[in-house]
Every structure is written in C-alpha cells, then in structure tokens.
Tab-separated table of C-alpha atoms and ligand atoms in Angstrom:
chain	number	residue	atom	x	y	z
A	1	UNK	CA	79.103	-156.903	17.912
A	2	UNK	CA	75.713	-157.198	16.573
A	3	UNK	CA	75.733	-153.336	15.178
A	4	UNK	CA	79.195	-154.481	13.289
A	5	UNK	CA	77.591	-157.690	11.988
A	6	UNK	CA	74.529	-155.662	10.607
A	7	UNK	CA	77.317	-152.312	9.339
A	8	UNK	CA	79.082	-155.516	7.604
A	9	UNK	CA	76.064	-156.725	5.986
A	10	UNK	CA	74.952	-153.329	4.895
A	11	UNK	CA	78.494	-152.256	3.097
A	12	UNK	CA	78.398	-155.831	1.676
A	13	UNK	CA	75.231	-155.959	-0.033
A	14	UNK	CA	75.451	-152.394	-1.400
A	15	UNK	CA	79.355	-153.446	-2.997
A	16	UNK	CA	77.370	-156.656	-4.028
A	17	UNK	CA	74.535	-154.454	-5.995
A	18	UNK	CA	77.487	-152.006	-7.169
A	19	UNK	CA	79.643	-154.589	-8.607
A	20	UNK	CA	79.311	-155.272	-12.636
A	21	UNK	CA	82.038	-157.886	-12.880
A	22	UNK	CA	82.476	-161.487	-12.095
A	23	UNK	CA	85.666	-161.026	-11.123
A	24	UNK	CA	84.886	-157.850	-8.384
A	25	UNK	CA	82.171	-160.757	-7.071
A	26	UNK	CA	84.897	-163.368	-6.560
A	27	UNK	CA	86.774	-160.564	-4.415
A	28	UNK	CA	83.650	-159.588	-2.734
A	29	UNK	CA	83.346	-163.274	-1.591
A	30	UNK	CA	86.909	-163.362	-0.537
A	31	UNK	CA	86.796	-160.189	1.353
A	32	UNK	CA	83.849	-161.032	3.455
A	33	UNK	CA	83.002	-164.595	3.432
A	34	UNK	CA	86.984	-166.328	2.565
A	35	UNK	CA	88.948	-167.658	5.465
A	36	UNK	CA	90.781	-164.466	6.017
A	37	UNK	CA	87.456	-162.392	4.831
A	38	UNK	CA	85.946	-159.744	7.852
A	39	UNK	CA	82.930	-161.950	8.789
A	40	UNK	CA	85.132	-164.631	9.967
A	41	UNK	CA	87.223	-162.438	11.814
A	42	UNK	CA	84.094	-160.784	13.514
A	43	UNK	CA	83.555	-164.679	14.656
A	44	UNK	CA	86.506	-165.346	16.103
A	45	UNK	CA	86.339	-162.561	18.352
A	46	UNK	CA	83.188	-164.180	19.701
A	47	UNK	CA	85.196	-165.709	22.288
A	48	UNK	CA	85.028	-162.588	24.223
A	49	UNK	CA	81.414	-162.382	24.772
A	50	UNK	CA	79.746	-163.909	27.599
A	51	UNK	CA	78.325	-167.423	27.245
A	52	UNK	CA	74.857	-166.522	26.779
A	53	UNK	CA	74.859	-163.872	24.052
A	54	UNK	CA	77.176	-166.489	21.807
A	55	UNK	CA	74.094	-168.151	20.082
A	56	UNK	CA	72.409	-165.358	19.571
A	57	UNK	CA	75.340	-163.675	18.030
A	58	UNK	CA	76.345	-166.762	16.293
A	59	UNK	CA	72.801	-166.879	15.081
A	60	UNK	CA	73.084	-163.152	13.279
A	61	UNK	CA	76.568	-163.920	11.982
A	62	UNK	CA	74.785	-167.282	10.442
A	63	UNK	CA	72.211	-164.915	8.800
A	64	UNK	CA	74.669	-162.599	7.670
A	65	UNK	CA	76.730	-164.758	5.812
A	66	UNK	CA	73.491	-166.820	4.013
A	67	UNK	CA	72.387	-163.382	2.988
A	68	UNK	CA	75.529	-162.423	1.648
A	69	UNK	CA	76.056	-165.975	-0.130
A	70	UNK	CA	72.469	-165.773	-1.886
A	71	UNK	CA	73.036	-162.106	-3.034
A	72	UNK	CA	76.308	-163.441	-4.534
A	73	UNK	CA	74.513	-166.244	-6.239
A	74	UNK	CA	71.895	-164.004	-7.558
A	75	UNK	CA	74.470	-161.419	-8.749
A	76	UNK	CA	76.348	-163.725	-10.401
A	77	UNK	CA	73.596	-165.812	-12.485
A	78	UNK	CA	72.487	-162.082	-13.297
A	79	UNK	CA	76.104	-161.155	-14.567
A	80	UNK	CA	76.461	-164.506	-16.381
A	81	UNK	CA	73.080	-164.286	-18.105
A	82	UNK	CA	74.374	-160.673	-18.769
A	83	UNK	CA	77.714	-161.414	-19.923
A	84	UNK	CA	76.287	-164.147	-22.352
A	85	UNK	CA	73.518	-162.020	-24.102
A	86	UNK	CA	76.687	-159.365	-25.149
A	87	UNK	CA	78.460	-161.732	-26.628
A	88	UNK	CA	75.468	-163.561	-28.196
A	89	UNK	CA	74.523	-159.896	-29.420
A	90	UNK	CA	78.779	-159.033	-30.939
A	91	UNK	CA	78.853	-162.528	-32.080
A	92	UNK	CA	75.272	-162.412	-34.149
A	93	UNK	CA	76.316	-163.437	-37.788
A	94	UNK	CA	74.024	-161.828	-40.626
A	95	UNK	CA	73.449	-164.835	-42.592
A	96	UNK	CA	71.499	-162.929	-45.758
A	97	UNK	CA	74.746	-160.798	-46.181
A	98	UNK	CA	76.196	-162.034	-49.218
A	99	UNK	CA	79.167	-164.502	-49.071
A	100	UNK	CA	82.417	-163.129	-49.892
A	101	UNK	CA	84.026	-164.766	-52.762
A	102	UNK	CA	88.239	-166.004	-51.922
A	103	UNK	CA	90.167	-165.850	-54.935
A	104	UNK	CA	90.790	-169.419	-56.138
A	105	UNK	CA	94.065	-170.371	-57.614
A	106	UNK	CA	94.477	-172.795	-60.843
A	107	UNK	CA	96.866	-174.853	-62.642
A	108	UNK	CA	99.263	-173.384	-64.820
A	109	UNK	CA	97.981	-174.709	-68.130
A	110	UNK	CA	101.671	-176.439	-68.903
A	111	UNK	CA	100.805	-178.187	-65.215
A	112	UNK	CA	97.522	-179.207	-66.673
A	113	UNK	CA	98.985	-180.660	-69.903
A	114	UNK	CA	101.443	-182.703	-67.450
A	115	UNK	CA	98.964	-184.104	-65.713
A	116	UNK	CA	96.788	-185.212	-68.590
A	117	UNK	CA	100.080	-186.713	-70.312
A	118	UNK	CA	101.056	-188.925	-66.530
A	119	UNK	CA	97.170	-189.845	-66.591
A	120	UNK	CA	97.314	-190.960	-70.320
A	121	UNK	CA	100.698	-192.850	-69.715
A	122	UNK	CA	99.855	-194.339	-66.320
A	123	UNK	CA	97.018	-195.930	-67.735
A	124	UNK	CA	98.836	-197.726	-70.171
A	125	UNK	CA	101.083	-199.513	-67.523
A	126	UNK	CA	104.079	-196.238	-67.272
A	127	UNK	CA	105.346	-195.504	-63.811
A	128	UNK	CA	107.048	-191.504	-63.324
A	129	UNK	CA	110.695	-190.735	-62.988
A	130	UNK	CA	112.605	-187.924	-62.299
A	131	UNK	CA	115.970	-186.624	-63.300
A	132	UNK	CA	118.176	-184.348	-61.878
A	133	UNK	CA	118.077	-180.364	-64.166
A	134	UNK	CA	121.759	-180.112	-63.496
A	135	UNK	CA	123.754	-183.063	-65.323
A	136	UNK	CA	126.863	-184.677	-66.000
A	137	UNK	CA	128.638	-184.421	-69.624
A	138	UNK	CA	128.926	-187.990	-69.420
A	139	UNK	CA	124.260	-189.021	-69.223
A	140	UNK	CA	123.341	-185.967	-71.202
A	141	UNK	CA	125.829	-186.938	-74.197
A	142	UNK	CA	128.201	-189.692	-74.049
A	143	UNK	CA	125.866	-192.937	-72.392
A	144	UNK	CA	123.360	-191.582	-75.185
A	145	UNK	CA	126.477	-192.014	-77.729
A	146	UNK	CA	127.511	-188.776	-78.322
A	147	UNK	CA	130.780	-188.899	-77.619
A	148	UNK	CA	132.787	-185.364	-76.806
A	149	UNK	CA	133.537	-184.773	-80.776
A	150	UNK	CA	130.352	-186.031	-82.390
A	151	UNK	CA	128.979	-183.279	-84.370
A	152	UNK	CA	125.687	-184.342	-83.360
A	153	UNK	CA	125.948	-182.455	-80.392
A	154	UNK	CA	125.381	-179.403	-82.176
A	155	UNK	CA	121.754	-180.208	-82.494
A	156	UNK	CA	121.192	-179.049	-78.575
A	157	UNK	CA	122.635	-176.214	-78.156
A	158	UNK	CA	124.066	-176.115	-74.323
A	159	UNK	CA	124.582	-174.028	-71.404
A	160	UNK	CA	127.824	-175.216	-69.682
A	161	UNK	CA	128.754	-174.995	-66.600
A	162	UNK	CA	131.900	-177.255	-66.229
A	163	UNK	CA	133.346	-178.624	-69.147
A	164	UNK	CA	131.569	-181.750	-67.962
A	165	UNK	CA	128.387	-180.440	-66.136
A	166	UNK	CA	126.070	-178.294	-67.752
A	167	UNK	CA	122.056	-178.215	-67.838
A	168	UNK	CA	120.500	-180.930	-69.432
A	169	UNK	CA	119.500	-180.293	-72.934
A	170	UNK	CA	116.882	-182.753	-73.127
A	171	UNK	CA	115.344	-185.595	-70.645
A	172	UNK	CA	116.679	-188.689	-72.640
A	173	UNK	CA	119.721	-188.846	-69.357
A	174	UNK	CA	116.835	-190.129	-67.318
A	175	UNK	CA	116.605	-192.971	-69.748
A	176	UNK	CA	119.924	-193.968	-68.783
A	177	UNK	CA	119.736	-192.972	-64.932
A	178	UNK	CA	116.810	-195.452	-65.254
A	179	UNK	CA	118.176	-198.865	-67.008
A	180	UNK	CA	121.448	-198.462	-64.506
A	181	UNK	CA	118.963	-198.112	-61.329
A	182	UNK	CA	117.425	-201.381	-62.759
A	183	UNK	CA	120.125	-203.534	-62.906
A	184	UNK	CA	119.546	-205.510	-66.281
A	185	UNK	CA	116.184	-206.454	-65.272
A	186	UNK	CA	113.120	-205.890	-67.569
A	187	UNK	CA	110.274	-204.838	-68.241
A	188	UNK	CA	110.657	-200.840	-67.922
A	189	UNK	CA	108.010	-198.954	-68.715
A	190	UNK	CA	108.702	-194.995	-67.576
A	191	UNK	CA	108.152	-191.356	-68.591
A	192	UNK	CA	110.474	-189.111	-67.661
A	193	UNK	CA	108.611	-184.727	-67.009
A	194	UNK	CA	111.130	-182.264	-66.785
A	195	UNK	CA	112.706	-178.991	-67.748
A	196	UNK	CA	115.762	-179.060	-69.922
A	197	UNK	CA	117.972	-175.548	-71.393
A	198	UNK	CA	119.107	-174.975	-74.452
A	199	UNK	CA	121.056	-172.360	-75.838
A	200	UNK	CA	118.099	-171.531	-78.854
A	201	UNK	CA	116.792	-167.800	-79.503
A	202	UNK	CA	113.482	-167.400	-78.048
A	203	UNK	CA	110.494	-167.164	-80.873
A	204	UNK	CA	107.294	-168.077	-80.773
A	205	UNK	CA	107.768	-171.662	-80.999
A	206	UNK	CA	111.321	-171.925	-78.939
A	207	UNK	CA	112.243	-171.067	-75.849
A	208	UNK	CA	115.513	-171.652	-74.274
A	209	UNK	CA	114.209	-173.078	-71.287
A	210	UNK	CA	111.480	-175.546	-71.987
A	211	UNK	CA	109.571	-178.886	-70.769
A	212	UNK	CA	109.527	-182.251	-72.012
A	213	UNK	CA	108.482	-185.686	-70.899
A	214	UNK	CA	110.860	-188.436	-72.047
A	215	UNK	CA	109.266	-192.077	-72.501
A	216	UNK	CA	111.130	-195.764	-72.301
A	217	UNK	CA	109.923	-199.276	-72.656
A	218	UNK	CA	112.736	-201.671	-72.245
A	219	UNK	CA	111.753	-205.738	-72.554
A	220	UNK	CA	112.033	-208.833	-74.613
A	221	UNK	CA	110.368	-208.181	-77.568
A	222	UNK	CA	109.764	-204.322	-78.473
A	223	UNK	CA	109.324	-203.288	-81.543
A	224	UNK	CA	108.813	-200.478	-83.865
A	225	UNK	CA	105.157	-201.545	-84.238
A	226	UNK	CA	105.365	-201.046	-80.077
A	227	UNK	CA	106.108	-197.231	-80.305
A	228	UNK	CA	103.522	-196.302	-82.936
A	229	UNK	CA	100.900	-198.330	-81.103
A	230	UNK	CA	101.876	-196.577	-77.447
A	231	UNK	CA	102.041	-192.914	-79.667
A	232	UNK	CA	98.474	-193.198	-81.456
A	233	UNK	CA	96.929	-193.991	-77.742
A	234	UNK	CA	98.586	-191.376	-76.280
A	235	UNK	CA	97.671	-189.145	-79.501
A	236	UNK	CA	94.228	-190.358	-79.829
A	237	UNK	CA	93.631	-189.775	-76.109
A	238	UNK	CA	95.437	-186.473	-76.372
A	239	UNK	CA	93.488	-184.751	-78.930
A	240	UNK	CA	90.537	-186.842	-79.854
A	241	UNK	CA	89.710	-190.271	-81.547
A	242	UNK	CA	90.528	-190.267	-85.315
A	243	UNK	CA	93.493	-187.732	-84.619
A	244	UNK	CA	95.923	-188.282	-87.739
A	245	UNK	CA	99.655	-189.458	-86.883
A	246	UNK	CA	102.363	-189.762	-88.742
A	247	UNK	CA	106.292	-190.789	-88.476
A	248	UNK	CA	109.218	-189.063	-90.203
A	249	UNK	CA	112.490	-190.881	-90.860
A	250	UNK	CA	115.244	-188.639	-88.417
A	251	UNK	CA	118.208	-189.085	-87.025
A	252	UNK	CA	118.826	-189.333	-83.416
A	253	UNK	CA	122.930	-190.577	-81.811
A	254	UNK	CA	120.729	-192.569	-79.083
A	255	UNK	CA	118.127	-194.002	-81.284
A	256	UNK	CA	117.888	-196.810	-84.345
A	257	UNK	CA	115.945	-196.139	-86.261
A	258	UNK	CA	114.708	-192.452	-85.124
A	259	UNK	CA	111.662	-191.214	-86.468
A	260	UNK	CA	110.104	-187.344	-85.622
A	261	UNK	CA	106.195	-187.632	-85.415
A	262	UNK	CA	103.968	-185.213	-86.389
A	263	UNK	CA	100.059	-185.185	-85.467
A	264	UNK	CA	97.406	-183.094	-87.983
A	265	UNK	CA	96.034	-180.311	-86.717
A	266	UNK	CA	93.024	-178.824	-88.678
A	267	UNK	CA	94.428	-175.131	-88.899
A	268	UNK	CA	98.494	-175.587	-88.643
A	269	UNK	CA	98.542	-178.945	-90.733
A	270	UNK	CA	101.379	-181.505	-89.860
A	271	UNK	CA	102.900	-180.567	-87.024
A	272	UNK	CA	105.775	-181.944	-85.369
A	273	UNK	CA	105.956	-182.913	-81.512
A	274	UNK	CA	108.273	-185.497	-80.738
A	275	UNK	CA	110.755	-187.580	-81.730
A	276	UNK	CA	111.533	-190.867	-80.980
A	277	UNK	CA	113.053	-194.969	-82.383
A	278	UNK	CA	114.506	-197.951	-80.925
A	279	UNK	CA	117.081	-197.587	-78.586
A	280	UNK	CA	120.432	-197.738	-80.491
A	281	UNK	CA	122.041	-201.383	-79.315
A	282	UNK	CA	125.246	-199.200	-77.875
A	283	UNK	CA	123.219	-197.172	-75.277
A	284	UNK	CA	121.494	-200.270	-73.992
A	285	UNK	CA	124.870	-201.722	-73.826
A	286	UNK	CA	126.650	-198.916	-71.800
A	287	UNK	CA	123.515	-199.147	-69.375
A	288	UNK	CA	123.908	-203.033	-68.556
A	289	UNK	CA	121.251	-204.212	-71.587
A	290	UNK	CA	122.083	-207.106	-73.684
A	291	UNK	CA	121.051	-205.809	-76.817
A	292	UNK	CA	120.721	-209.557	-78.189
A	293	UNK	CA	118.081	-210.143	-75.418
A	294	UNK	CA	115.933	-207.055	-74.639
A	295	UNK	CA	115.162	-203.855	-77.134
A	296	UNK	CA	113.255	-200.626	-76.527
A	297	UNK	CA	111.937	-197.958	-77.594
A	298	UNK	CA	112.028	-194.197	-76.454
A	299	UNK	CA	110.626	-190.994	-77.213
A	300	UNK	CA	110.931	-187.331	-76.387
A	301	UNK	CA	108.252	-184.836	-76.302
A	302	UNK	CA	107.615	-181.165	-75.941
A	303	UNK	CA	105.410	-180.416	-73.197
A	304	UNK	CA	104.632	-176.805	-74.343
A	305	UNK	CA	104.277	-177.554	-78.068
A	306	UNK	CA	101.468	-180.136	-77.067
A	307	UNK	CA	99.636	-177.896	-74.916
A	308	UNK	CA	99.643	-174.997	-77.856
A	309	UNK	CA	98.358	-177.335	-80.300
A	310	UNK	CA	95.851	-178.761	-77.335
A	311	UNK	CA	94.794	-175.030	-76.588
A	312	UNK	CA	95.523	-172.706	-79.771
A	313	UNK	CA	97.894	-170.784	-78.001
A	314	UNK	CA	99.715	-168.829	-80.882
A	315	UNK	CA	103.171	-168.308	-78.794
A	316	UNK	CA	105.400	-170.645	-76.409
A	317	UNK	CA	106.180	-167.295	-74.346
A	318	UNK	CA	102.973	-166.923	-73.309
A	319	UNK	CA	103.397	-170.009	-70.907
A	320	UNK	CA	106.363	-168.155	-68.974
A	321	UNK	CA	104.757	-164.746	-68.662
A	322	UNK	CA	102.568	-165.272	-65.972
A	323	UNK	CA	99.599	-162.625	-67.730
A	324	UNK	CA	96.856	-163.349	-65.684
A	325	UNK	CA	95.023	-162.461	-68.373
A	326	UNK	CA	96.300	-165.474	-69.883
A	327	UNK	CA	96.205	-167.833	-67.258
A	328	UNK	CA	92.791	-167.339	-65.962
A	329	UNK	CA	91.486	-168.959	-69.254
A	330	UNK	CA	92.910	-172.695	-67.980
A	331	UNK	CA	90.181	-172.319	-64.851
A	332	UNK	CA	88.890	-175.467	-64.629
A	333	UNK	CA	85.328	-174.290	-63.024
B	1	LIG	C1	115.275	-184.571	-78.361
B	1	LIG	O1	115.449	-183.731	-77.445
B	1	LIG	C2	115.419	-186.012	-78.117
B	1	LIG	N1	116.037	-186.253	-76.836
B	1	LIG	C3	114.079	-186.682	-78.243
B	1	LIG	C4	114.190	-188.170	-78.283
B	1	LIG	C5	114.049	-188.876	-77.125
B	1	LIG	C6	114.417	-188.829	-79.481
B	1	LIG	C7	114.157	-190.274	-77.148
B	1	LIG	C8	114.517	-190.202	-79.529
B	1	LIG	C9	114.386	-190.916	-78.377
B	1	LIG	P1	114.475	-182.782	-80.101
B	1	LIG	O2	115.645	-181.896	-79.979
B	1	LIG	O3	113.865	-182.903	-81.441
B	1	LIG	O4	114.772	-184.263	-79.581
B	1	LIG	O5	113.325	-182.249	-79.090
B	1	LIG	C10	112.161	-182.979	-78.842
B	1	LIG	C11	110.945	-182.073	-78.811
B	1	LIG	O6	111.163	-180.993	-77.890
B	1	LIG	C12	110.646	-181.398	-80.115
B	1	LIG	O7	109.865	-182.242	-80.925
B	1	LIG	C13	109.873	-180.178	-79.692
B	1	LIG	O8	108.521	-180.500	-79.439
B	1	LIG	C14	110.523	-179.830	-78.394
B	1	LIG	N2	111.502	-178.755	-78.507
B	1	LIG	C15	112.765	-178.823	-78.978
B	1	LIG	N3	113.405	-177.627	-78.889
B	1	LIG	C16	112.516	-176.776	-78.331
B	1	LIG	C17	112.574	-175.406	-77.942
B	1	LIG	N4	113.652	-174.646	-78.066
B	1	LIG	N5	111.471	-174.836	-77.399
B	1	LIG	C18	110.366	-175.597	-77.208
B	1	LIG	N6	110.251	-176.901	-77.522
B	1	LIG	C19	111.315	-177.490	-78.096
C-alpha cells in the first residue's frame, strides 16, 4: 500500500508540473484529492491492513495528500501570475499612438436657422407648436377665410390629395388648430416650424417643398405697433443691431391689414421674408375669438429664405441636396 501511495504521488506531481491550465489543475485536484479522487480510495481500503501498520500508513497517505495540495497551490499562483502578465502584455495600450479622429456629425444649416429663430422667439415669451403636414381643406383654406371659390387660393398653389385633404400650403392652419385648442382664453403667444408644399417650379429662390415658421399673439390689446415691435427684435437679433426693416401694404384672406416685410441686406437690397397683419375679425370668429374683445397679430416666414440671406447662400436647392461639400461649412467647431 505504501509503494501505491508513493506510485500515486509520483504520477501526481509529474501531471501537476505538466499541466499549463487552471482548468487541467482543478481536474488534477478532483482526480486525486476529490471525494471520489484515487487517494481517498487508497484510504478506504485501509481497513484491510492490520491494526498496527494503519498509522503509519495513514501517516504517508497524510503526507501524500499535503504534498499534492501545496504543489497545487504553487502551480496555480504560478499559472495565475502567468495568465495575468499575457493579458497585461495583449491588453498594453500605446498611449503616444495618435488618437483616431470619429467623424462628427452637424446640423443641417436650415436646423440651425430653426433653432436660432425658437431661441429668438422663446425669449420673447413664444411657446412651440406643431401642426400636422397633411391637412384638411377646411384649416388650410376655409377657417383662414378662403372659402372653396375665393380666387385667393390661387396664390398657393396645392398638391391635393382629396378634394378636401391635401398638403398644407403654408403653416397659418396651426394658427387655427391653436385658438380652438385654447378655448377662447388669452393670451397666446406661439410659433408654429414646419414644412408646407406647394405646387411652384423649383428656381433658385422656390422650391416646392419648403419650411416656414408661422407666429400668433392673440390678447386684449394687440396692435399693429405689436407686430413691428416683435419683427424688429426678432430682425435685429437675427441679423445684427441696426438691421433695416420695412413693411409693405399686401393682401392676405386671413389677415387685416396684411403687410409683406422686407429686411436690407447690403448686397441683395430689400428683400422680402415674410408676411404678416392683424388677424382678420372673421378667422378669430370661426376659432371661438370675440373679435370685439381680443385681436392679434400673425405672421409667416420662410425658413430657407432667412437662412440664405443669414449665410449668402446663392440658391434654395442647395439646402435639399445634401453636398457635403455644402454642408460641412455650417460646422459649428
Ligand atoms: C403665406 O404663406 C402666409 N401664410 C403668411 C402669413 C402668415 C401672412 C400669417 C399673414 C399672416 P406667402 O405665400 O407670402 O404667405 O409665404 C410666406 C413666406 O414663405 C414668403 O415670404 C417666403 O419667404 C416664403 N416662400 C413662399 N413661397 C416659397 C417657395 N416656393 N419657396 C421658398 N420659400 C417660399
């Protein structure tokens, strides 16, 4: 029994010193040392010796299995220690490469025009709303007082898709949408961002999809004097301090008076960019306004044509493009 103790010890040690895993280690263990393992076997057929030789056999197997535990131990720091310098070495990161640059995305420069105009108009006291693209016959033209026959309606061109819903030629429905949502109450204060379609050949200044931001203060006493105060802020904030402004008498179904307004620009001249006037007494009517009581004002304004006067871009189609070329310039870094 001794001679199989010591042959056990022998083939153990050398599969201990042969084994460059963790893993064969944990079988090692098992295999000799685990409940089921040979070493414990050899022990339980110590019952078969005589009385006297059981210590001193029970002594060797003792030996034999704190040998075998220690060379496990040792193996296994070794491995570990081992195991941790590779991937200390396959993880090492080269911090004097140089850095690899990710390409950075920016805002479209219509996008960034947006957002300057929500900043401007937030700050003097506007909230956002939003309009649906697809609209009914009855907010785009009739609540604005266009009714079905008014020649008017030739002025936007439109791209029906039911006799009575078709894209929305301009954002003044959201006007309308808005004073219902609000019940008669006052003060409103909103603008109105959007894309609207229009049935105009594409040039350099038109396109036939476009964006526009619709404005609408609706309370006690608003005025004329209201709107071109609200307009040179905007403007002035816009495109500079001292930026010239003017209005144009127009004509507008949904508006009374209506007024276009066109801004200076050192190499175009007078340019036009919106148009506007006090909401005509009928459309505040048809949206639950008293006309004796409350008046307003509203406005329309192209999105792109402010952001080609605000960047000297020569042609409206550059903005649907997508030339990076073109876009890259608007990087804000
Ligand atoms: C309107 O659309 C009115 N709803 C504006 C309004 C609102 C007036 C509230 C009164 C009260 P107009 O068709 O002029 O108006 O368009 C307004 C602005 O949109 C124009 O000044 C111009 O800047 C821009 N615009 C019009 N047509 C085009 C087009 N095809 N391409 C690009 N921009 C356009």
């Amino acid at each position: 029994m001794r001679e199989r103790l010591e042959m056990l010890k022998q083939e153990a040690v050398a599969a201990i010193s042969e084994a460059t895993r963790l893993e064969e280690l944990r079988d090692i263990r098992v295999r000799y040392l685990g409940k089921k393992g040979e070493l414990t076997s050899v022990l339980r057929g110590m019952g078969s010796l005589p009385p006297e030789e059981r210590p001193v056999i029970g002594g060797v197997a003792n030996e034999v299995r704190q040998v075998l535990e220690s060379r496990l131990q040792e193996k296994e720091a070794w491995l570990e220690e081992a195991a941790l310098e590779e991937r200390l070495a396959s993880e090492r990161i080269d911090v004097t490469l140089p850095g690899m640059n990710p390409a950075t995305g920016s805002l479209h420069p219509l996008n960034l025009v947006l957002e300057q105009i929500e900043d401007i108009f937030t700050g003097l006291g506007f909230q956002v709303a939003e309009g649906p693209e697809v609209e009914v016959d009855r907010y785009n033209f009739e609540a604005l007082n266009l009714p079905k026959d008014h020649p008017a309606r030739d002025m936007q061109d439109s791209f029906y898709i039911t006799p009575e819903i078709l894209l929305r030629t301009h954002t003044s429905p959201v006007q309308v949408r808005v004073m219902e949502s609000r019940e008669g109450t006052v003060p409103i204060r909103i603008i109105c961002p959007g894309k609207v379609y229009r049935r105009d050949d594409d040039d350099a200044t038109h396109s036939h999809q476009f964006t526009q931001i619709e404005g609408l203060m609706v309370d006690t006493h608003v005025s004329m004097s209201e709107l071109h105060g609200v307009l040179l802020a905007f403007i002035e904030q816009m495109f500079g301090a001292g930026t010239e402004m003017r209005l144009r008498p127009s004509y507008f179904p949904f508006t009374e008076p209506s007024v276009e307004v066109d801004i200076f620009h050192p190499e175009k001249g007078w340019v036009e960019i919106l148009g506007a006037g006090m909401v005509h007494p009928r459309v505040l009517e048809r949206a639950g306004y008293d006309p004796e009581q409350v008046s307003g004002f509203a406005f329309g304004m192209g999105a792109e044509r402010i952001a080609m006067l605000k960047y000297g871009i020569d042609d409206i189609r550059h903005f649907y493009n997508n030339d990076l070329r073109f876009l890259r310039q608007f990087r804000s870094e």
